[in-house]
Amino acid sequence: VEQLIADFVAGKLAAPKADRVALRELVESRQPDLVDRAGWKAIDTAEKTAGKTTGRPRVKLTTKETLLDAARVTDLAVR
């Protein structure tokens, strides 16, 4: 990462050929289970909500499926 930043500062990196939307579409096409910031916040909320029912600060979601399900709830609501 340090070298990437150094190359950026030195002007050694080529200008992007597309915008952020195109980058997101590319990443999503290659990684359909992508969890963005909104998804991580949704996971955090789901874990804290589950914890309230048991008197704990949170209950960790421990499988890929439950994590993705929690992330998709907010992801669908945001879009």
C-alpha positions as a printed NumPy array, in Angstrom:
array([[  0.   ,   0.   ,   0.   ],
       [  2.844,   2.376,   0.836],
       [  4.368,   1.918,  -2.618],
       [  1.   ,   2.471,  -4.269],
       [  0.596,   5.763,  -2.405],
       [  4.172,   6.755,  -3.289],
       [  3.503,   6.021,  -6.967],
       [  0.306,   8.08 ,  -6.821],
       [  2.081,  11.048,  -5.222],
       [  4.889,  10.791,  -7.793],
       [  2.362,  10.842, -10.637],
       [  3.34 ,   7.371, -11.832],
       [ -0.206,   6.   , -11.962],
       [ -2.308,   6.285, -15.088],
       [ -5.609,   8.134, -14.878],
       [ -8.62 ,   5.867, -14.391],
       [-10.374,   4.862, -17.601],
       [-13.814,   4.775, -15.986],
       [-15.731,   6.237, -13.051],
       [-16.623,   4.816,  -9.625],
       [-19.883,   3.349, -10.875],
       [-18.019,   1.339, -13.509],
       [-15.541,   0.137, -10.891],
       [-18.342,  -0.979,  -8.587],
       [-20.068,  -2.81 , -11.45 ],
       [-16.8  ,  -4.555, -12.35 ],
       [-16.143,  -5.644,  -8.766],
       [-19.744,  -6.837,  -8.306],
       [-19.577,  -8.828, -11.55 ],
       [-16.434, -10.587, -10.327],
       [-17.45 , -10.875,  -6.669],
       [-21.229, -11.277,  -6.325],
       [-20.969, -11.672,  -2.542],
       [-19.419,  -8.223,  -2.159],
       [-20.3  ,  -6.574,   1.166],
       [-19.979,  -2.805,   1.115],
       [-19.983,  -0.317,   3.984],
       [-23.779,  -0.32 ,   4.208],
       [-23.71 ,  -4.114,   4.368],
       [-21.162,  -4.113,   7.207],
       [-23.305,  -1.623,   9.104],
       [-26.314,  -3.888,   8.562],
       [-24.352,  -6.857,   9.932],
       [-23.367,  -4.788,  12.977],
       [-26.995,  -3.777,  13.549],
       [-28.217,  -7.371,  13.171],
       [-25.654,  -8.632,  15.694],
       [-26.517,  -5.921,  18.214],
       [-30.238,  -6.522,  17.774],
       [-29.762, -10.252,  18.353],
       [-27.765,  -9.455,  21.486],
       [-30.518,  -7.309,  22.984],
       [-32.883, -10.259,  23.123],
       [-30.358, -12.22 ,  25.189],
       [-29.098,  -9.368,  27.367],
       [-25.718,  -9.296,  25.623],
       [-23.972,  -6.503,  23.707],
       [-24.172,  -8.577,  20.517],
       [-24.474, -12.075,  19.152],
       [-21.912, -12.703,  16.425],
       [-23.154, -14.06 ,  13.124],
       [-20.848, -16.951,  12.352],
       [-21.691, -18.338,   8.938],
       [-21.158, -16.812,   5.524],
       [-24.842, -17.311,   4.711],
       [-26.149, -15.458,   7.784],
       [-23.618, -12.658,   7.319],
       [-24.618, -12.189,   3.686],
       [-28.328, -12.354,   4.552],
       [-27.867,  -9.603,   7.145],
       [-25.819,  -7.491,   4.725],
       [-28.397,  -7.828,   1.95 ],
       [-31.285,  -6.568,   4.093],
       [-29.894,  -3.031,   4.186],
       [-28.297,  -3.324,   0.743],
       [-31.713,  -3.895,  -0.816],
       [-33.31 ,  -1.137,   1.242],
       [-30.653,   1.399,   0.23 ],
       [-30.887,   0.729,  -3.499]])
